[in-house]
Amino acid sequence: MSKKVLIVGGVAGGASAAARLRRLDEHAEIIIFEKGPYISFANCGLPYYIGGTIDDRERLLVQTPKGMADRFCIDVRTRSEVVAIDSQKRVVKIQSQERGAYEESYDELILSPGAKPIIPDLPGKDNPLIYTVRSIPDIDRIKEQVSSSNNKSSIVIGGGFIGVEMAENLKEAGLDVTLIEGNAQVLTPYDPELAAALAQEMENHGVNLLFSKRVQGFHSLEQGIGVELADGHTLTADMVILAIGVTPDTYFLKDSGVSLGARGHIIVNEALESSVPHIYAVGDAIEVTETIHGTKATIPLAGPANKQGRIVADRIAGLPSTYKGTQGTSIIKVFGMTAATTGSNEKTLQRLGVEYQTVIVHPASHASYYPGSSAITLKLLFTPQGKILGAQAVGYDGVDKRIDDIAVAIHFGGHVRDLTELELSYAPPYSSAKDPVNMAGYAAENMITGRVQTFTYKQLADRQPEQSILLDVRSEIEHQNGHIPGSLSIPVDELRQRLDELDPSKEIWLYCQVGLRGYTASQILRQHGFSVKNLSGGYKTYRQAQFKPAPFTAAKQDHHDPTVNVKEKSLFPLTQHSRNVLIMS
């Protein structure tokens, strides 16, 4: 007897489940309900349609209802919202634009409703000039507004992945952009020193940044919209895009018996079964197990959603597939730069109370003698025993494959020593004989074996000058061009001849540009009886971490008129041909 399988949601997880199930079971009756007009669209590509990188809107449509019907014999019902589930009767209640209200029975039910943008409960939140980024109709409305002849400014609220991508693409569309974020950095999955490099890249491309600011309301203007800040200023623009985060779209599960987590995510087991028999769930709406620590987490990523859809189809077809959890590997383009991360960051490790160490290296993306190489900042996090916990990288080339290498190592429970032993492809245009992944492994191995002691830029604040010496082992010219305050300059090549300038009773905190010369200097000093630490990541990481966005200087503010009209005047120094786009959180 064939099964009747209903799927709520027709994008990543739902569409993957449907296609996989059909390949496994030719006779199952499969119906997809999608409340929007499109299924299986490339939601990760939506911002790039705004910027013009994707110029053909149809390329965002990976599959169509007709395509699913013709190839997979799947009944796709768009503009059909599932509003309730009766798990006792095994029926779902649908509100359809075409058919009205009706019910549909099921043998198995797959929930893939995804997540919806958070809209804060603020005055004026229903203003028609406020947009969100979730669907094709959303992006159509934004594209129309951006392309209009009188549009000169925009406010995007939030500095997460969608906010940063929208900032870049609004800039590419010809608008100047100011990103305002409630936190002290963009992209909080990244540790501050790496996020700072991304922020600097944004400023270098003309995006004005404002951090640690909050929005408290909106109001309509004769032309445009006003955005009220908690500090009393009001900013004006032609449109607002909300990108402050997402929440699971699970409101319809009320009274269904399906158990939800504290933030509304569906609780599932390793078979992706909900608390109700015959109901599975996948995608952004579920709570997953984070693989490194075994804790529960919510990680809305397209890759895991597609894998989960495949596994649910396997289970329904009788195959014993299970979902092992989510590692959180992700990547983002920020103008010319790429940032990627996998596993845990420092904030997560500190929150969980996990003991860890870090190392930062700045190797070249490929052989430095071959044209076009550029530096990668690669940060590795690991236990004192050497188990890899996470990694992050930023750079202009080769970032993706390095984080992917480390993601694989983490998946298989890798040790930093494994990174030193990886045999990775090498030719001068692509890498170096010692790949950046190998280099990170070497540096971490030196730490866990005690060959070198390190300190981070954050620990400089704890240094006791009366008990230690801060030593710059770069060249004198490098020192003169910029150094950490209070440091003594002795180039590494002169170090053996100038040991008498150092007090052996004091600990030596030394640094070079990226850490390599510092390691050499630390070995020299250690073998001459000095107690020595080397700055992880060197002066480059220190300088990176010092980045601060341009200060807030309202062009038009006084006791009588706190309004700042960004369509006329800027909060920041701008380029000669500037218009303003404000992005806020």
Tab-separated table of C-alpha atoms in Angstrom, residues 240-528:
chain	number	residue	atom	x	y	z
A	240	VAL	CA	14.380	50.446	5.496
A	241	ILE	CA	15.414	46.787	5.321
A	242	LEU	CA	15.091	44.744	8.509
A	243	ALA	CA	17.804	42.118	8.880
A	244	ILE	CA	18.176	41.634	12.627
A	245	GLY	CA	17.676	37.878	12.679
A	246	VAL	CA	15.099	35.144	12.158
A	247	THR	CA	12.629	33.185	14.241
A	248	PRO	CA	11.162	29.743	13.431
A	249	ASP	CA	7.912	29.921	11.463
A	250	THR	CA	6.098	27.432	13.729
A	251	TYR	CA	3.050	29.383	14.881
A	252	PHE	CA	0.718	26.848	13.170
A	253	LEU	CA	1.906	24.055	15.491
A	254	LYS	CA	-0.074	25.410	18.426
A	255	ASP	CA	-2.276	22.626	19.850
A	256	SER	CA	-0.648	20.062	17.524
A	257	GLY	CA	1.183	18.257	20.304
A	258	VAL	CA	4.544	18.856	18.603
A	259	SER	CA	7.101	19.856	21.276
A	260	LEU	CA	8.904	23.152	20.764
A	261	GLY	CA	12.048	24.561	22.328
A	262	ALA	CA	12.279	27.768	24.326
A	263	ARG	CA	12.460	29.903	21.166
A	264	GLY	CA	9.834	28.018	19.196
A	265	HIS	CA	12.054	25.545	17.347
A	266	ILE	CA	10.771	22.020	16.764
A	267	ILE	CA	12.477	19.418	18.960
A	268	VAL	CA	13.580	16.332	17.013
A	269	ASN	CA	15.652	13.196	17.638
A	270	GLU	CA	18.482	11.829	15.510
A	271	ALA	CA	15.898	10.374	13.104
A	272	LEU	CA	14.467	13.893	12.774
A	273	GLU	CA	11.212	12.697	14.311
A	274	SER	CA	9.207	15.190	16.335
A	275	SER	CA	7.503	14.335	19.610
A	276	VAL	CA	4.432	13.225	17.642
A	277	PRO	CA	4.507	9.922	15.727
A	278	HIS	CA	4.586	10.195	11.928
A	279	ILE	CA	5.628	13.869	12.047
A	280	TYR	CA	9.195	14.751	11.005
A	281	ALA	CA	10.860	18.161	10.866
A	282	VAL	CA	13.856	19.647	9.036
A	283	GLY	CA	15.552	22.946	8.254
A	284	ASP	CA	15.732	26.301	9.963
A	285	ALA	CA	12.727	25.574	12.193
A	286	ILE	CA	14.323	22.718	14.151
A	287	GLU	CA	16.597	22.486	17.152
A	288	VAL	CA	19.718	20.455	16.319
A	289	THR	CA	22.605	18.873	18.192
A	290	GLU	CA	25.842	20.803	17.845
A	291	THR	CA	28.363	18.090	17.001
A	292	ILE	CA	31.470	19.285	18.839
A	293	HIS	CA	29.995	19.633	22.333
A	294	GLY	CA	26.732	17.720	21.984
A	295	THR	CA	24.669	20.710	23.090
A	296	LYS	CA	21.385	21.835	21.554
A	297	ALA	CA	21.572	24.701	19.087
A	298	THR	CA	19.713	26.462	16.303
A	299	ILE	CA	21.823	26.832	13.164
A	300	PRO	CA	19.858	28.057	10.125
A	301	LEU	CA	21.996	26.956	7.177
A	302	ALA	CA	20.996	25.653	3.739
A	303	GLY	CA	23.459	22.744	3.658
A	304	PRO	CA	22.148	21.046	6.814
A	305	ALA	CA	18.534	21.639	5.711
A	306	ASN	CA	19.116	19.779	2.450
A	307	LYS	CA	20.850	16.896	4.237
A	308	GLN	CA	18.015	16.670	6.756
A	309	GLY	CA	15.417	16.523	3.979
A	310	ARG	CA	17.273	13.615	2.409
A	311	ILE	CA	17.485	11.745	5.729
A	312	VAL	CA	13.760	12.131	6.448
A	313	ALA	CA	12.971	10.728	3.004
A	314	ASP	CA	15.238	7.785	3.788
A	315	ARG	CA	13.435	7.142	7.065
A	316	ILE	CA	10.006	7.193	5.449
A	317	ALA	CA	11.266	4.827	2.743
A	318	GLY	CA	12.609	2.418	5.364
A	319	LEU	CA	16.309	3.280	5.284
A	320	PRO	CA	17.992	3.674	8.719
A	321	SER	CA	19.619	7.090	8.092
A	322	THR	CA	20.255	9.375	11.061
A	323	TYR	CA	21.319	13.000	11.414
A	324	LYS	CA	24.571	13.317	13.350
A	325	GLY	CA	24.228	17.027	14.067
A	326	THR	CA	25.366	20.377	12.730
A	327	GLN	CA	28.904	21.735	12.869
A	328	GLY	CA	28.049	25.272	11.783
A	329	THR	CA	30.355	25.644	8.779
A	330	SER	CA	29.532	28.833	6.878
A	331	ILE	CA	31.047	31.357	4.514
A	332	ILE	CA	30.322	34.901	3.356
A	333	LYS	CA	31.573	37.236	0.646
A	334	VAL	CA	32.297	40.768	1.837
A	335	PHE	CA	33.211	42.740	-1.294
A	336	GLY	CA	36.615	41.350	-2.350
A	337	MET	CA	37.121	39.481	0.888
A	338	THR	CA	35.914	36.069	1.985
A	339	ALA	CA	35.235	34.977	5.560
A	340	ALA	CA	34.543	31.394	6.606
A	341	THR	CA	34.096	29.623	9.911
A	342	THR	CA	33.545	26.139	11.258
A	343	GLY	CA	32.968	24.762	14.738
A	344	SER	CA	33.067	26.888	17.885
A	345	ASN	CA	34.185	30.487	18.330
A	346	GLU	CA	35.602	31.937	21.535
A	347	LYS	CA	32.252	33.235	22.770
A	348	THR	CA	30.721	29.768	22.540
A	349	LEU	CA	33.649	28.103	24.301
A	350	GLN	CA	33.572	30.662	27.089
A	351	ARG	CA	29.812	30.282	27.498
A	352	LEU	CA	30.170	26.495	27.772
A	353	GLY	CA	33.144	26.738	30.124
A	354	VAL	CA	35.403	24.778	27.755
A	355	GLU	CA	39.152	25.172	28.280
A	356	TYR	CA	40.814	26.129	25.004
A	357	GLN	CA	43.800	27.721	23.324
A	358	THR	CA	44.049	29.734	20.123
A	359	VAL	CA	46.625	30.407	17.476
A	360	ILE	CA	46.513	32.912	14.602
A	361	VAL	CA	48.683	32.670	11.497
A	362	HIS	CA	48.846	34.906	8.420
A	363	PRO	CA	50.183	32.689	5.601
A	364	ALA	CA	50.032	33.526	1.900
A	365	SER	CA	47.124	32.109	-0.096
A	366	HIS	CA	49.614	30.538	-2.492
A	367	ALA	CA	53.375	30.651	-3.113
A	368	SER	CA	54.378	34.255	-2.522
A	369	TYR	CA	56.754	34.283	-5.502
A	370	TYR	CA	53.859	33.468	-7.843
A	371	PRO	CA	51.877	36.605	-8.803
A	372	GLY	CA	48.620	37.345	-7.056
A	373	SER	CA	49.159	35.862	-3.615
A	374	SER	CA	47.577	37.562	-0.616
A	375	ALA	CA	47.564	36.941	3.113
A	376	ILE	CA	44.995	34.786	4.879
A	377	THR	CA	44.244	35.359	8.546
A	378	LEU	CA	43.559	31.880	9.923
A	379	LYS	CA	42.546	31.321	13.542
A	380	LEU	CA	42.491	27.861	15.092
A	381	LEU	CA	40.824	26.969	18.401
A	382	PHE	CA	41.718	23.723	20.189
A	383	THR	CA	41.862	22.058	23.585
A	384	PRO	CA	45.120	22.086	25.606
A	385	GLN	CA	45.462	18.457	24.523
A	386	GLY	CA	45.143	19.424	20.847
A	387	LYS	CA	41.619	18.427	19.798
A	388	ILE	CA	40.365	20.905	17.201
A	389	LEU	CA	37.322	22.892	18.339
A	390	GLY	CA	36.901	25.455	15.593
A	391	ALA	CA	38.508	27.673	12.998
A	392	GLN	CA	37.890	30.997	11.283
A	393	ALA	CA	39.589	32.645	8.337
A	394	VAL	CA	39.420	35.861	6.350
A	395	GLY	CA	41.266	36.804	3.198
A	396	TYR	CA	40.994	37.544	-0.489
A	397	ASP	CA	41.771	34.109	-1.881
A	398	GLY	CA	41.873	30.502	-0.731
A	399	VAL	CA	39.844	30.968	2.446
A	400	ASP	CA	37.099	28.529	1.503
A	401	LYS	CA	39.264	25.492	0.904
A	402	ARG	CA	41.286	26.014	4.105
A	403	ILE	CA	38.195	26.133	6.310
A	404	ASP	CA	36.719	23.187	4.416
A	405	ASP	CA	39.887	21.191	5.133
A	406	ILE	CA	39.628	21.962	8.838
A	407	ALA	CA	35.865	21.286	8.839
A	408	VAL	CA	36.587	17.771	7.605
A	409	ALA	CA	39.233	17.307	10.287
A	410	ILE	CA	36.772	18.424	12.985
A	411	HIS	CA	34.079	16.096	11.606
A	412	PHE	CA	36.383	13.140	12.162
A	413	GLY	CA	37.477	14.276	15.641
A	414	GLY	CA	40.791	15.645	14.409
A	415	HIS	CA	43.841	16.733	16.428
A	416	VAL	CA	46.058	19.686	15.518
A	417	ARG	CA	48.764	17.146	14.667
A	418	ASP	CA	46.475	15.836	11.933
A	419	LEU	CA	46.637	19.258	10.285
A	420	THR	CA	50.431	19.032	10.112
A	421	GLU	CA	50.157	15.648	8.397
A	422	LEU	CA	47.476	16.493	5.820
A	423	GLU	CA	48.806	16.019	2.304
A	424	LEU	CA	47.119	18.823	0.392
A	425	SER	CA	47.405	19.682	-3.286
A	426	TYR	CA	50.255	22.032	-4.134
A	427	ALA	CA	51.423	24.011	-7.123
A	428	PRO	CA	52.615	27.649	-6.911
A	429	PRO	CA	49.383	29.167	-8.320
A	430	TYR	CA	47.273	27.340	-5.717
A	431	SER	CA	49.160	26.887	-2.463
A	432	SER	CA	52.575	26.534	-0.862
A	433	ALA	CA	54.552	23.411	-0.048
A	434	LYS	CA	53.513	24.108	3.532
A	435	ASP	CA	49.824	24.827	3.126
A	436	PRO	CA	48.220	27.408	5.453
A	437	VAL	CA	46.365	24.530	7.114
A	438	ASN	CA	49.687	22.821	7.788
A	439	MET	CA	51.092	26.098	9.145
A	440	ALA	CA	48.216	26.484	11.590
A	441	GLY	CA	48.788	22.900	12.706
A	442	TYR	CA	52.511	23.488	13.225
A	443	ALA	CA	51.883	26.603	15.300
A	444	ALA	CA	49.261	24.834	17.446
A	445	GLU	CA	51.481	21.776	17.898
A	446	ASN	CA	54.334	23.984	19.108
A	447	MET	CA	51.991	25.380	21.749
A	448	ILE	CA	50.616	22.100	23.109
A	449	THR	CA	54.080	20.534	23.222
A	450	GLY	CA	55.479	23.501	25.158
A	451	ARG	CA	57.963	24.586	22.492
A	452	VAL	CA	56.559	28.089	22.640
A	453	GLN	CA	54.469	30.116	25.053
A	454	THR	CA	52.081	32.623	23.509
A	455	PHE	CA	49.873	35.522	24.499
A	456	THR	CA	46.988	37.208	22.700
A	457	TYR	CA	46.397	40.859	21.953
A	458	LYS	CA	43.691	40.849	24.634
A	459	GLN	CA	46.231	39.819	27.279
A	460	LEU	CA	48.373	42.893	26.657
A	461	ALA	CA	46.113	44.735	29.075
A	462	ASP	CA	47.202	42.335	31.837
A	463	ARG	CA	50.949	42.721	31.309
A	464	GLN	CA	52.874	44.058	34.314
A	465	PRO	CA	55.544	46.449	32.916
A	466	GLU	CA	57.656	46.227	36.068
A	467	GLN	CA	57.876	42.458	35.693
A	468	SER	CA	58.140	42.114	31.915
A	469	ILE	CA	59.612	43.597	28.734
A	470	LEU	CA	57.563	44.139	25.584
A	471	LEU	CA	59.926	43.440	22.698
A	472	ASP	CA	59.448	44.203	18.995
A	473	VAL	CA	61.710	41.935	16.912
A	474	ARG	CA	60.749	43.415	13.537
A	475	SER	CA	63.082	45.722	11.629
A	476	GLU	CA	63.694	49.234	12.910
A	477	ILE	CA	61.792	50.685	9.942
A	478	GLU	CA	58.774	48.510	10.727
A	479	HIS	CA	58.941	49.635	14.348
A	480	GLN	CA	59.057	53.294	13.344
A	481	ASN	CA	56.060	52.850	11.058
A	482	GLY	CA	53.923	51.600	13.902
A	483	HIS	CA	54.334	49.562	17.080
A	484	ILE	CA	52.617	48.539	20.294
A	485	PRO	CA	53.101	51.344	22.824
A	486	GLY	CA	55.823	50.705	25.367
A	487	SER	CA	57.779	48.210	23.281
A	488	LEU	CA	61.564	47.986	22.902
A	489	SER	CA	62.912	47.448	19.374
A	490	ILE	CA	65.591	44.791	18.763
A	491	PRO	CA	65.391	43.174	15.295
A	492	VAL	CA	65.550	39.387	15.397
A	493	ASP	CA	68.721	39.330	13.285
A	494	GLU	CA	70.492	41.449	15.950
A	495	LEU	CA	69.045	39.636	18.940
A	496	ARG	CA	71.996	37.332	19.734
A	497	GLN	CA	74.398	40.291	19.768
A	498	ARG	CA	72.128	42.432	21.987
A	499	LEU	CA	71.042	39.999	24.678
A	500	ASP	CA	72.730	42.166	27.319
A	501	GLU	CA	70.066	44.837	26.707
A	502	LEU	CA	67.443	42.519	28.175
A	503	ASP	CA	66.910	41.908	31.890
A	504	PRO	CA	66.894	38.102	32.427
A	505	SER	CA	64.851	38.544	35.621
A	506	LYS	CA	61.901	39.841	33.578
A	507	GLU	CA	59.569	37.895	31.316
A	508	ILE	CA	59.923	38.816	27.640
A	509	TRP	CA	56.676	39.456	25.752
A	510	LEU	CA	57.758	39.683	22.138
A	511	TYR	CA	56.071	40.225	18.816
A	512	CYS	CA	56.813	40.482	15.110
A	513	GLN	CA	54.526	41.232	12.169
A	514	VAL	CA	52.668	37.908	11.900
A	515	GLY	CA	54.275	35.638	14.509
A	516	LEU	CA	56.925	33.755	12.513
A	517	ARG	CA	59.947	35.889	13.394
A	518	GLY	CA	58.589	36.026	16.920
A	519	TYR	CA	58.718	32.224	17.101
A	520	THR	CA	62.344	32.256	15.935
A	521	ALA	CA	63.207	34.962	18.482
A	522	SER	CA	61.446	33.095	21.271
A	523	GLN	CA	63.556	30.001	20.586
A	524	ILE	CA	66.743	32.063	20.693
A	525	LEU	CA	65.790	33.706	23.968
A	526	ARG	CA	64.463	30.541	25.578
A	527	GLN	CA	67.729	28.721	24.906
A	528	HIS	CA	69.634	31.611	26.468
